[in-house]
């Protein structure tokens, strides 16, 4: 017997229709690439999205066509999210910070028909366009007054494209499993891999974000995504705000501490989400300038592990709650969240914090397990670690046109292998020990680079830390700690190592500490371990000589 409920399709266009109808007054504020702050409402946004949809139709865009975006977080990018997906085309956000050859690969592999780009990226696309034979035209996200001279073929100005169009458009209805958006993982090895989200997966992920034990989302919230819209759909926030009718604040291209703080303050932002690197810059700024957070009540932090020192800074110094989450481009992206269960909630602060720096616990909709080398399921005892495998309706089922990864990263019974090495405990809390390729193999045992880094940034003079394995004749690999110290701080190798004593297992103690001006970061703001390993590829540990190697 079939259920007799309506088979209403879950479509992205319903989110913006809902927001405009029920929260049409709510503001969307953007720091623009051109400079000034732009303000309008959900009702205004919907009208412009419909103009865009009509424009796309005139351009001959069809169901399933891929349209690329190279854009910062702003209202026009938001219009593309809905105008493109709502029309049945695929909004393909591209990370402009990737290497040029990766960008070329991505645009060609996805077969993008048109490229929408912010002014910032005109020179970048001009330098690549010869290698992008399938792109039919470039739409610059600005108005006629700001459009530059450009050698881009078939260049158009976004405002000119939508200006003549009607504000009336009936969103097409199609199967909810149709592709809505697309994002390539920034893969540190090999070519980037394409993840294709569906309308259904996007809506289910949004329901969870707004309803489950997740971020503080409501129509009273003021939300600032400090995670770029080209990084896993800004963690789903541009969809979640529409479901609840929250005020939305876009930081544009300015992610430095001062610019982010200014918006948090002037727009009375209550919730902001980003990677630890962004928060590190913000914390440095507020400390040095003596600023406070008068409105911010919660930060969502993910993408890399949150160090305890960052939790303490936000919560104890600034009274802002830290909500740690884990996810991947492949998981839409939120896979676990740091919401306390009732047992953890009752624990004394210090113990509770040990849970807060774990990567979070299972949410309904994402099944987690850890598996050993032979694919066997390992115990959830909080100690045994193995590769994290996940499954669920908003988890990637296969990569776009990539036989190799589709063979190696999925189990026969349909689990996605994340490449993260993790433990799971009795409450379902997951702890990432390391990325499989970053873990340090010493004497047949594993050392977690993440744990060492988190311990090191607890030192008051350490701003950022990274640990990599250096070849060692006796132990195979030993850890090298690379540190950025705060401006003007006097701190030695012995100070840092002394600080780590008692905080980590004795045999995990780094064999050396190197101080650097800055650490290399990936296109999504994480520490670029691959680059760091390259920089230190000829490094010889002082202990090598001692071990007779
Ligand atoms: P991306 O798809 O670029 O967002 O990268 C996903 C990867 O980032 C995951 O597989 C993890 O290795 C890492 N990651 C994401 N969130 C966290 C977190 N909270 N703690 C540690 N690593 C994380």
Coordinates of C-alpha atoms and ligand atoms in Angstrom, one line a residue:
X1 CA 0.0 0.0 0.0
X2 CA 1.3 3.4 -0.9
X3 CA 1.0 6.4 1.4
X4 CA -1.6 8.8 0.3
X5 CA 0.1 12.0 1.1
X6 CA 0.9 14.7 -1.6
X7 CA 3.9 14.1 -3.7
X8 CA 4.9 17.8 -3.6
X9 CA 8.5 18.1 -4.8
X10 CA 11.1 19.6 -2.5
X11 CA 12.4 22.5 -4.7
X12 CA 14.9 25.3 -3.9
X13 CA 12.5 27.9 -5.4
X14 CA 10.0 27.1 -2.6
X15 CA 12.5 28.5 -0.1
X16 CA 12.7 31.9 -1.6
X17 CA 9.0 32.0 -2.3
X18 CA 8.3 31.2 1.3
X19 CA 10.8 33.9 2.5
X20 CA 9.3 36.6 0.3
X21 CA 5.7 35.7 1.2
X22 CA 6.2 35.4 4.9
X23 CA 9.2 37.5 5.7
X24 CA 9.2 39.8 2.7
X25 CA 10.2 42.7 4.9
X26 CA 13.4 41.0 6.2
X27 CA 16.6 42.7 5.1
X28 CA 19.5 41.3 3.1
X29 CA 22.6 43.5 3.6
X30 CA 25.7 43.2 1.5
X31 CA 29.2 44.8 1.5
X32 CA 29.6 45.1 -2.2
X33 CA 32.7 44.6 -4.3
X34 CA 32.2 48.1 -5.7
X35 CA 32.4 49.5 -2.1
X36 CA 29.1 50.7 -0.6
X37 CA 26.7 48.7 1.6
X38 CA 23.7 47.5 -0.3
X39 CA 20.3 46.8 1.4
X40 CA 17.1 45.3 0.2
X41 CA 14.6 42.7 1.3
X42 CA 13.6 39.1 0.5
X43 CA 10.6 40.5 -1.4
X44 CA 13.0 42.6 -3.6
X45 CA 15.3 39.7 -4.0
X46 CA 12.6 37.4 -5.3
X47 CA 11.6 40.0 -7.9
X48 CA 15.2 40.2 -9.2
X49 CA 15.6 36.4 -9.2
X50 CA 12.5 36.2 -11.4
X51 CA 14.0 38.8 -13.8
X52 CA 17.2 36.7 -13.8
X53 CA 15.2 33.5 -14.6
X54 CA 13.5 35.2 -17.5
X55 CA 16.9 36.4 -18.7
X56 CA 18.3 32.9 -18.5
X57 CA 15.4 31.6 -20.5
X58 CA 16.2 34.3 -23.2
X59 CA 19.8 33.1 -23.2
X60 CA 18.6 29.6 -24.0
X61 CA 19.5 28.1 -20.7
X62 CA 17.9 24.6 -20.3
X63 CA 17.1 22.2 -17.5
X64 CA 20.4 20.7 -16.2
X65 CA 22.7 23.3 -17.9
X66 CA 25.7 24.2 -15.7
X67 CA 26.3 27.9 -15.0
X68 CA 29.4 28.8 -13.1
X69 CA 29.9 31.6 -10.5
X70 CA 33.1 33.2 -9.5
X71 CA 31.8 35.5 -6.8
X72 CA 32.1 36.7 -3.2
X73 CA 29.3 36.6 -0.7
X74 CA 26.8 39.2 -1.8
X75 CA 23.2 39.8 -2.9
X76 CA 23.8 39.2 -6.6
X77 CA 25.4 35.8 -5.9
X78 CA 22.4 35.0 -3.7
X79 CA 20.2 35.8 -6.6
X80 CA 22.2 33.4 -8.8
X81 CA 21.7 30.6 -6.2
X82 CA 18.0 30.9 -6.5
X83 CA 17.5 32.2 -10.1
X84 CA 19.7 29.5 -11.6
X85 CA 18.6 26.5 -9.5
X86 CA 14.9 27.7 -9.5
X87 CA 15.0 27.6 -13.3
X88 CA 16.2 24.0 -13.3
X89 CA 19.8 24.8 -14.2
X90 CA 22.8 24.0 -12.0
X91 CA 24.4 26.7 -10.0
X92 CA 28.1 25.8 -10.1
X93 CA 30.1 27.8 -7.5
X94 CA 33.8 27.9 -8.2
X95 CA 36.5 28.7 -5.7
X96 CA 38.5 31.5 -7.4
X97 CA 41.4 30.9 -5.1
X98 CA 42.2 27.6 -6.6
X99 CA 45.2 27.2 -8.9
X100 CA 44.6 28.3 -12.5
X101 CA 44.9 24.8 -13.9
X102 CA 42.4 23.5 -11.4
X103 CA 39.9 26.2 -12.4
X104 CA 40.4 25.3 -16.1
X105 CA 39.9 21.6 -15.3
X106 CA 36.7 22.3 -13.3
X107 CA 35.0 24.6 -15.8
X108 CA 35.7 22.2 -18.6
X109 CA 34.9 19.1 -16.7
X110 CA 31.5 20.5 -15.6
X111 CA 30.9 21.8 -19.1
X112 CA 29.8 25.2 -17.8
X113 CA 27.9 27.2 -20.5
X114 CA 28.1 30.6 -18.9
X115 CA 30.2 32.2 -16.2
X116 CA 28.9 34.8 -13.8
X117 CA 31.8 36.7 -12.2
X118 CA 32.4 39.5 -9.7
X119 CA 34.5 42.5 -10.9
X120 CA 37.4 41.1 -8.9
X121 CA 37.7 38.1 -11.1
X122 CA 37.7 39.8 -14.5
X123 CA 41.5 39.6 -14.9
X124 CA 41.6 36.0 -13.8
X125 CA 38.9 34.9 -16.3
X126 CA 40.5 37.0 -19.1
X127 CA 43.7 35.0 -18.5
X128 CA 41.9 31.7 -18.7
X129 CA 39.2 32.2 -21.3
X130 CA 41.4 30.7 -24.2
X131 CA 41.4 27.4 -22.3
X132 CA 37.6 27.4 -21.8
X133 CA 36.2 26.6 -25.2
X134 CA 32.7 25.6 -24.1
X135 CA 31.9 28.8 -22.2
X136 CA 29.5 30.8 -24.4
X137 CA 29.6 34.1 -22.5
X138 CA 30.6 35.9 -19.3
X139 CA 28.2 38.0 -17.2
X140 CA 29.9 40.5 -14.9
X141 CA 28.1 41.0 -11.6
X142 CA 27.9 44.8 -11.7
X143 CA 26.0 47.7 -13.2
X144 CA 26.8 49.7 -16.4
X145 CA 28.6 52.4 -14.5
X146 CA 31.2 49.9 -13.1
X147 CA 31.6 47.5 -16.0
X148 CA 35.2 47.5 -17.1
X149 CA 36.8 47.3 -20.6
X150 CA 37.4 43.6 -21.0
X151 CA 38.7 41.1 -23.5
X152 CA 36.2 38.5 -22.3
X153 CA 34.2 37.2 -25.2
X154 CA 30.5 37.8 -25.1
X155 CA 30.8 39.8 -21.9
X156 CA 27.5 41.2 -20.5
X157 CA 26.7 43.3 -17.5
X158 CA 24.4 41.6 -15.0
X159 CA 22.2 44.6 -14.4
X160 CA 21.8 45.1 -18.1
X161 CA 20.9 41.4 -18.5
X162 CA 18.1 41.5 -15.9
X163 CA 16.8 45.1 -16.3
X164 CA 14.5 44.6 -19.3
X165 CA 13.0 41.4 -17.9
X166 CA 9.6 40.8 -16.3
X167 CA 9.3 40.3 -12.5
X168 CA 6.8 37.6 -13.2
X169 CA 8.0 34.1 -13.6
X170 CA 6.5 30.7 -12.7
X171 CA 9.2 28.5 -11.3
X172 CA 9.1 25.2 -13.2
X173 CA 8.2 22.1 -11.2
X174 CA 10.4 19.0 -11.8
X175 CA 11.6 15.9 -10.0
X176 CA 13.2 16.9 -6.7
X177 CA 16.2 14.7 -7.5
X178 CA 17.2 17.1 -10.2
X179 CA 20.6 18.7 -9.8
X180 CA 20.4 22.2 -8.1
X181 CA 24.0 23.1 -7.5
X182 CA 27.5 21.8 -7.9
X183 CA 30.8 22.3 -6.1
X184 CA 34.2 20.7 -6.6
X185 CA 36.3 19.6 -3.7
X186 CA 39.6 21.4 -3.4
X187 CA 41.4 18.0 -3.4
X188 CA 45.0 18.2 -2.3
X189 CA 46.0 15.4 -4.7
X190 CA 44.7 14.7 -8.2
X191 CA 42.0 16.7 -10.0
X192 CA 39.2 18.3 -8.0
X193 CA 36.1 16.1 -7.7
X194 CA 32.6 17.4 -8.6
X195 CA 29.8 17.0 -6.0
X196 CA 26.3 17.6 -7.5
X197 CA 23.6 18.5 -4.9
X198 CA 19.9 17.9 -5.7
X199 CA 16.9 20.0 -4.8
X200 CA 15.9 17.2 -2.4
X201 CA 19.3 16.9 -0.7
X202 CA 19.5 20.7 -0.3
X203 CA 16.0 21.0 1.2
X204 CA 16.5 18.0 3.6
X205 CA 19.8 19.5 4.8
X206 CA 18.1 22.8 5.3
X207 CA 15.3 21.3 7.3
X208 CA 17.9 19.7 9.6
X209 CA 19.8 23.0 9.9
X210 CA 16.8 24.9 11.0
X211 CA 15.0 22.3 13.0
X212 CA 17.5 19.9 14.4
X213 CA 19.9 20.6 17.3
X214 CA 21.9 22.9 15.1
X215 CA 22.7 26.6 14.6
X216 CA 20.6 29.3 16.2
X217 CA 18.3 29.8 13.2
X218 CA 15.1 31.8 13.5
X219 CA 13.4 34.9 12.1
X220 CA 14.9 36.7 15.1
X221 CA 18.5 35.7 14.0
X222 CA 20.8 37.9 12.1
X223 CA 23.1 35.6 10.1
X224 CA 26.5 36.4 8.6
X225 CA 28.1 33.7 6.5
X226 CA 31.8 34.3 6.9
X227 CA 32.3 31.1 4.9
X228 CA 32.4 31.8 1.2
X229 CA 29.4 30.9 -1.0
X230 CA 31.9 28.9 -3.1
X231 CA 32.8 26.7 -0.1
X232 CA 30.1 24.1 0.0
X233 CA 27.2 26.6 -0.5
X234 CA 28.4 28.7 2.5
X235 CA 27.5 25.6 4.6
X236 CA 23.9 25.8 3.5
X237 CA 23.2 29.2 5.2
X238 CA 21.8 31.0 2.2
X239 CA 19.1 28.3 2.1
X240 CA 18.5 28.1 5.9
X241 CA 17.9 31.9 6.3
X242 CA 15.0 31.6 3.8
X243 CA 13.4 28.8 5.6
X244 CA 13.3 30.7 8.9
X245 CA 13.3 34.3 7.5
X246 CA 16.4 35.4 9.3
X247 CA 18.1 38.7 8.4
X248 CA 21.1 38.0 6.2
X249 CA 24.4 39.9 6.1
X250 CA 27.0 39.3 3.4
X251 CA 30.6 40.3 4.0
X252 CA 31.6 40.7 0.3
X253 CA 35.3 40.3 -0.3
X254 CA 36.4 41.6 3.1
X255 CA 37.3 38.9 5.5
X256 CA 39.9 40.7 7.7
X257 CA 39.1 41.2 11.4
X258 CA 38.2 44.9 11.2
X259 CA 35.8 44.5 8.3
X260 CA 34.0 41.5 9.7
X261 CA 33.8 43.1 13.2
X262 CA 32.3 46.3 11.7
X263 CA 29.5 44.4 10.1
X264 CA 28.9 42.2 13.1
X265 CA 28.5 45.4 15.1
X266 CA 26.6 47.7 12.7
X267 CA 24.1 45.0 11.6
X268 CA 23.7 43.5 15.0
X269 CA 24.6 40.0 13.8
X270 CA 23.7 37.2 16.2
X271 CA 25.2 34.2 14.4
X272 CA 28.3 34.0 12.2
X273 CA 29.9 31.0 10.7
X274 CA 33.4 30.4 9.3
X275 CA 36.7 28.4 9.4
X276 CA 39.0 28.9 12.4
X277 CA 41.4 31.1 10.4
X278 CA 38.7 33.7 10.0
X279 CA 38.0 33.7 13.7
X280 CA 41.6 33.8 14.6
X281 CA 42.0 37.1 12.6
X282 CA 38.8 38.4 14.2
X283 CA 39.9 37.6 17.7
X284 CA 43.3 39.2 17.1
X285 CA 41.6 42.3 15.9
X286 CA 39.1 42.6 18.8
X287 CA 41.8 42.0 21.4
X288 CA 44.2 44.5 19.9
X289 CA 41.5 47.2 19.4
X290 CA 39.7 46.6 22.7
X291 CA 36.4 45.9 20.9
X292 CA 33.6 43.7 22.1
X293 CA 30.7 41.7 20.6
X294 CA 27.5 43.3 21.7
X295 CA 25.1 41.2 19.6
X296 CA 26.8 38.1 18.6
X297 CA 25.6 35.1 20.7
X298 CA 26.9 32.1 18.7
X299 CA 29.7 31.3 16.2
X300 CA 29.5 28.2 14.0
X301 CA 33.0 27.0 13.5
X302 CA 34.1 24.1 11.2
X303 CA 36.2 23.2 8.2
X304 CA 39.2 22.6 10.5
X305 CA 39.3 21.6 14.1
X306 CA 38.5 24.3 16.7
X307 CA 41.3 24.6 19.3
X308 CA 40.3 24.7 22.9
X309 CA 42.0 28.1 23.2
X310 CA 39.5 29.5 20.6
X311 CA 36.5 28.2 22.5
X312 CA 37.9 29.7 25.7
X313 CA 38.5 33.0 24.0
X314 CA 35.0 33.3 22.5
X315 CA 33.2 32.0 25.6
X316 CA 35.2 33.3 28.5
X317 CA 36.5 36.6 27.2
X318 CA 33.7 37.6 24.9
X319 CA 30.6 35.7 26.0
X320 CA 29.9 34.2 22.6
X321 CA 29.0 30.5 22.4
X322 CA 31.1 28.3 20.1
X323 CA 29.2 25.7 18.1
X324 CA 31.6 23.3 16.5
X325 CA 30.6 21.3 13.4
X326 CA 32.2 18.9 11.0
X327 CA 31.4 18.4 7.4
X328 CA 32.7 18.2 3.9
X329 CA 31.7 19.4 0.4
X330 CA 30.5 15.8 0.0
X331 CA 28.1 16.1 3.0
X332 CA 26.2 19.3 1.9
X333 CA 28.2 20.1 4.1
X334 CA 27.0 19.6 7.7
X335 CA 27.5 16.0 9.0
X336 CA 27.8 16.4 12.7
X337 CA 27.1 19.2 15.1
X338 CA 28.5 20.0 18.6
X339 CA 25.1 20.3 20.3
X340 CA 25.4 19.0 23.8
X341 CA 23.3 16.0 24.7
X342 CA 21.6 16.0 28.2
X343 CA 24.5 14.0 29.7
X344 CA 27.2 16.4 28.4
X345 CA 25.0 19.4 29.3
X346 CA 25.1 18.4 33.0
X347 CA 28.9 18.0 33.1
X348 CA 31.2 20.5 34.8
X349 CA 32.6 23.2 32.4
X350 CA 36.0 21.6 31.9
X351 CA 34.6 18.2 30.9
X352 CA 32.0 19.8 28.7
X353 CA 34.7 21.6 26.8
X354 CA 36.4 18.3 26.0
X355 CA 33.2 17.5 24.1
X356 CA 33.0 20.9 22.5
X357 CA 36.3 20.4 20.7
X358 CA 35.2 17.0 19.4
X359 CA 33.8 17.3 15.9
X360 CA 30.2 16.8 17.0
X361 CA 27.7 14.1 17.2
X362 CA 25.5 12.3 14.7
X363 CA 22.5 14.2 13.6
X364 CA 19.4 12.4 12.3
X365 CA 19.9 12.0 8.6
X366 CA 23.6 11.2 8.7
X367 CA 24.7 7.7 9.7
X368 CA 28.3 7.4 10.9
X369 CA 30.6 4.5 11.4
X370 CA 34.4 4.0 11.5
X371 CA 35.9 1.2 9.6
X372 CA 39.3 -0.7 9.7
X373 CA 41.6 -1.6 6.9
X374 CA 39.5 -4.6 5.9
X375 CA 36.3 -2.6 5.9
X376 CA 35.2 -4.0 9.3
X377 CA 33.1 -1.8 11.6
X378 CA 35.1 -0.7 14.6
X379 CA 33.8 -0.2 18.2
X380 CA 32.3 3.1 19.4
X381 CA 34.5 3.3 22.4
X382 CA 35.9 6.7 21.9
X383 CA 39.4 5.3 21.5
X384 CA 39.6 2.9 18.6
X385 CA 40.1 4.9 15.4
X386 CA 39.6 4.1 11.8
X387 CA 38.3 5.7 8.6
X388 CA 35.0 7.6 9.0
X389 CA 32.3 6.4 6.7
X390 CA 29.0 8.2 6.2
X391 CA 25.6 7.6 4.6
X392 CA 22.4 9.6 4.2
X393 CA 20.2 11.6 1.9
X394 CA 22.4 14.7 1.8
X395 CA 25.7 12.7 1.4
X396 CA 27.3 12.4 -2.0
X397 CA 26.2 9.2 -3.8
X398 CA 28.8 9.4 -6.5
X399 CA 31.1 12.1 -8.0
X400 CA 30.4 13.7 -11.3
X401 CA 32.0 11.7 -14.1
X402 CA 34.9 10.3 -12.1
X403 CA 35.2 6.5 -12.3
X404 CA 38.3 6.3 -10.3
X405 CA 37.0 8.2 -7.2
X406 CA 33.7 6.4 -7.5
X407 CA 35.4 3.1 -7.2
X408 CA 37.8 4.1 -4.4
X409 CA 35.7 6.3 -2.1
X410 CA 32.4 4.3 -1.8
X411 CA 31.9 0.9 -0.2
X412 CA 29.9 -1.8 -2.0
X413 CA 27.0 -1.3 0.4
X414 CA 26.8 2.4 -0.3
X415 CA 28.8 4.2 2.4
X416 CA 31.0 7.2 1.5
X417 CA 34.6 6.9 2.8
X418 CA 35.6 10.3 4.0
X419 CA 39.4 10.0 4.2
X420 CA 39.1 11.3 7.8
X421 CA 40.5 9.1 10.6
X422 CA 38.2 9.4 13.6
X423 CA 36.9 7.8 16.8
X424 CA 33.2 7.6 17.8
X425 CA 32.1 7.4 21.4
X426 CA 29.1 5.9 23.2
X427 CA 27.0 9.1 22.7
X428 CA 27.8 9.3 19.0
X429 CA 30.4 12.1 19.4
X430 CA 33.0 11.9 16.6
X431 CA 36.6 13.0 17.0
X432 CA 38.8 13.5 14.0
X433 CA 42.2 12.3 14.7
X434 CA 43.5 13.5 11.4
X435 CA 43.1 13.5 7.7
X436 CA 44.4 10.1 6.6
X437 CA 47.2 11.7 4.7
X438 CA 48.2 14.1 7.5
X439 CA 48.5 11.6 10.4
X440 CA 52.2 11.1 11.5
X441 CA 53.3 7.5 11.5
X442 CA 55.9 7.1 14.3
X443 CA 57.2 3.7 15.2
X444 CA 54.1 1.9 13.8
X445 CA 51.8 4.2 15.9
X446 CA 49.9 7.2 14.8
X447 CA 50.3 10.7 16.1
X448 CA 47.5 13.2 15.5
X449 CA 48.7 16.4 14.0
X450 CA 45.4 18.1 14.9
X451 CA 45.8 17.3 18.6
X452 CA 49.3 18.7 18.7
X453 CA 48.3 21.8 16.8
X454 CA 45.4 22.4 19.2
X455 CA 47.6 22.0 22.2
X456 CA 50.3 24.4 20.8
X457 CA 47.8 27.2 20.1
X458 CA 46.9 27.2 23.7
X459 CA 50.3 28.9 24.4
X460 CA 49.5 32.6 24.7
X461 CA 52.3 33.6 22.2
X462 CA 51.3 31.1 19.5
X463 CA 48.9 32.5 16.9
X464 CA 48.8 29.6 14.6
X465 CA 50.5 26.2 14.5
X466 CA 50.8 23.3 12.1
X467 CA 52.4 19.9 12.6
X468 CA 53.8 17.7 9.8
X469 CA 55.7 14.4 9.8
X470 CA 59.4 14.6 8.9
X471 CA 61.1 11.4 7.7
X472 CA 63.1 9.8 10.5
X473 CA 65.5 6.8 10.1
X474 CA 64.5 5.1 13.3
X475 CA 60.8 6.0 13.8
X476 CA 59.7 6.4 10.1
X477 CA 58.3 9.9 10.8
X478 CA 58.5 12.3 13.7
X479 CA 56.5 15.5 14.2
X480 CA 57.8 19.0 13.4
X481 CA 55.8 21.9 14.9
X482 CA 55.7 25.0 12.8
X483 CA 54.6 28.1 14.6
X484 CA 53.5 31.7 13.9
X485 CA 54.0 33.7 17.0
X486 CA 52.1 36.8 17.9
X487 CA 53.7 40.1 17.0
X488 CA 56.6 41.1 19.2
X489 CA 56.3 38.0 21.4
X490 CA 59.6 36.5 22.8
X491 CA 59.2 32.8 22.7
X492 CA 61.7 30.0 22.2
X493 CA 61.5 26.3 21.1
X494 CA 62.1 25.3 24.7
X495 CA 59.2 27.5 25.9
X496 CA 56.7 25.9 23.5
X497 CA 57.9 22.3 24.1
X498 CA 57.8 23.0 27.9
X499 CA 54.2 24.2 27.5
X500 CA 53.2 21.0 25.8
X501 CA 54.6 18.8 28.5
X502 CA 51.7 17.1 30.4
X503 CA 49.2 18.1 27.7
X504 CA 50.1 15.4 25.2
X505 CA 51.5 11.8 25.3
X506 CA 55.3 12.0 25.9
X507 CA 56.2 10.2 22.7
X508 CA 54.1 12.7 20.7
X509 CA 56.4 15.6 21.7
X510 CA 57.6 17.3 18.5
X511 CA 61.2 16.7 17.7
X512 CA 61.6 20.4 16.7
X513 CA 59.9 23.7 16.5
X514 CA 60.3 26.1 13.6
X515 CA 59.1 29.7 13.8
X516 CA 57.7 31.2 10.5
X517 CA 56.2 34.6 9.5
X518 CA 53.1 32.9 8.2
X519 CA 51.7 29.5 7.3
X520 CA 50.4 28.6 3.8
X521 CA 46.6 28.3 3.5
X522 CA 44.4 26.4 1.1
X523 CA 41.8 28.0 -1.1
X524 CA 39.3 27.5 1.7
X525 CA 41.4 29.0 4.4
X526 CA 42.7 25.8 5.9
X527 CA 46.4 25.2 6.6
X528 CA 47.9 23.8 3.4
X529 CA 49.8 20.8 4.7
X530 CA 50.9 19.7 1.3
X531 CA 52.6 23.1 0.7
X532 CA 54.1 23.0 4.1
X533 CA 55.5 19.5 3.5
X534 CA 57.0 20.8 0.3
X535 CA 58.6 23.8 2.1
X536 CA 60.1 21.5 4.7
X537 CA 60.9 18.6 2.3
X538 CA 64.7 18.7 3.0
X539 CA 64.4 19.4 6.6
X540 CA 66.5 17.3 8.9
X541 CA 65.4 16.8 12.5
X542 CA 68.0 17.4 15.2
X543 CA 67.0 14.0 16.6
X544 CA 68.1 12.2 13.4
X545 CA 71.7 12.5 14.3
X546 CA 71.0 11.5 17.9
X547 CA 69.4 8.3 16.6
X548 CA 72.4 7.4 14.6
X549 CA 70.6 7.8 11.2
Ligands
LIG1 P1 36.0 20.6 2.5 O1 35.2 19.7 1.7 O2 37.0 21.4 1.7 O3 35.2 21.5 3.4 O4 36.9 19.7 3.5 C1 36.4 18.7 4.3 C2 37.4 18.3 5.3 O5 37.7 19.3 6.2 C3 36.9 17.1 6.1 O6 37.1 15.9 5.5 C4 37.8 17.3 7.4 O7 39.1 16.7 7.1 C5 38.0 18.8 7.5 N1 37.1 19.3 8.5 C6 35.9 19.8 8.3 N2 35.4 20.2 9.5 C7 36.3 19.9 10.5 C8 36.3 20.0 11.9 N3 35.4 20.6 12.6 N4 37.4 19.5 12.5 C9 38.5 19.0 11.8 N5 38.5 18.9 10.5 C10 37.4 19.3 9.8

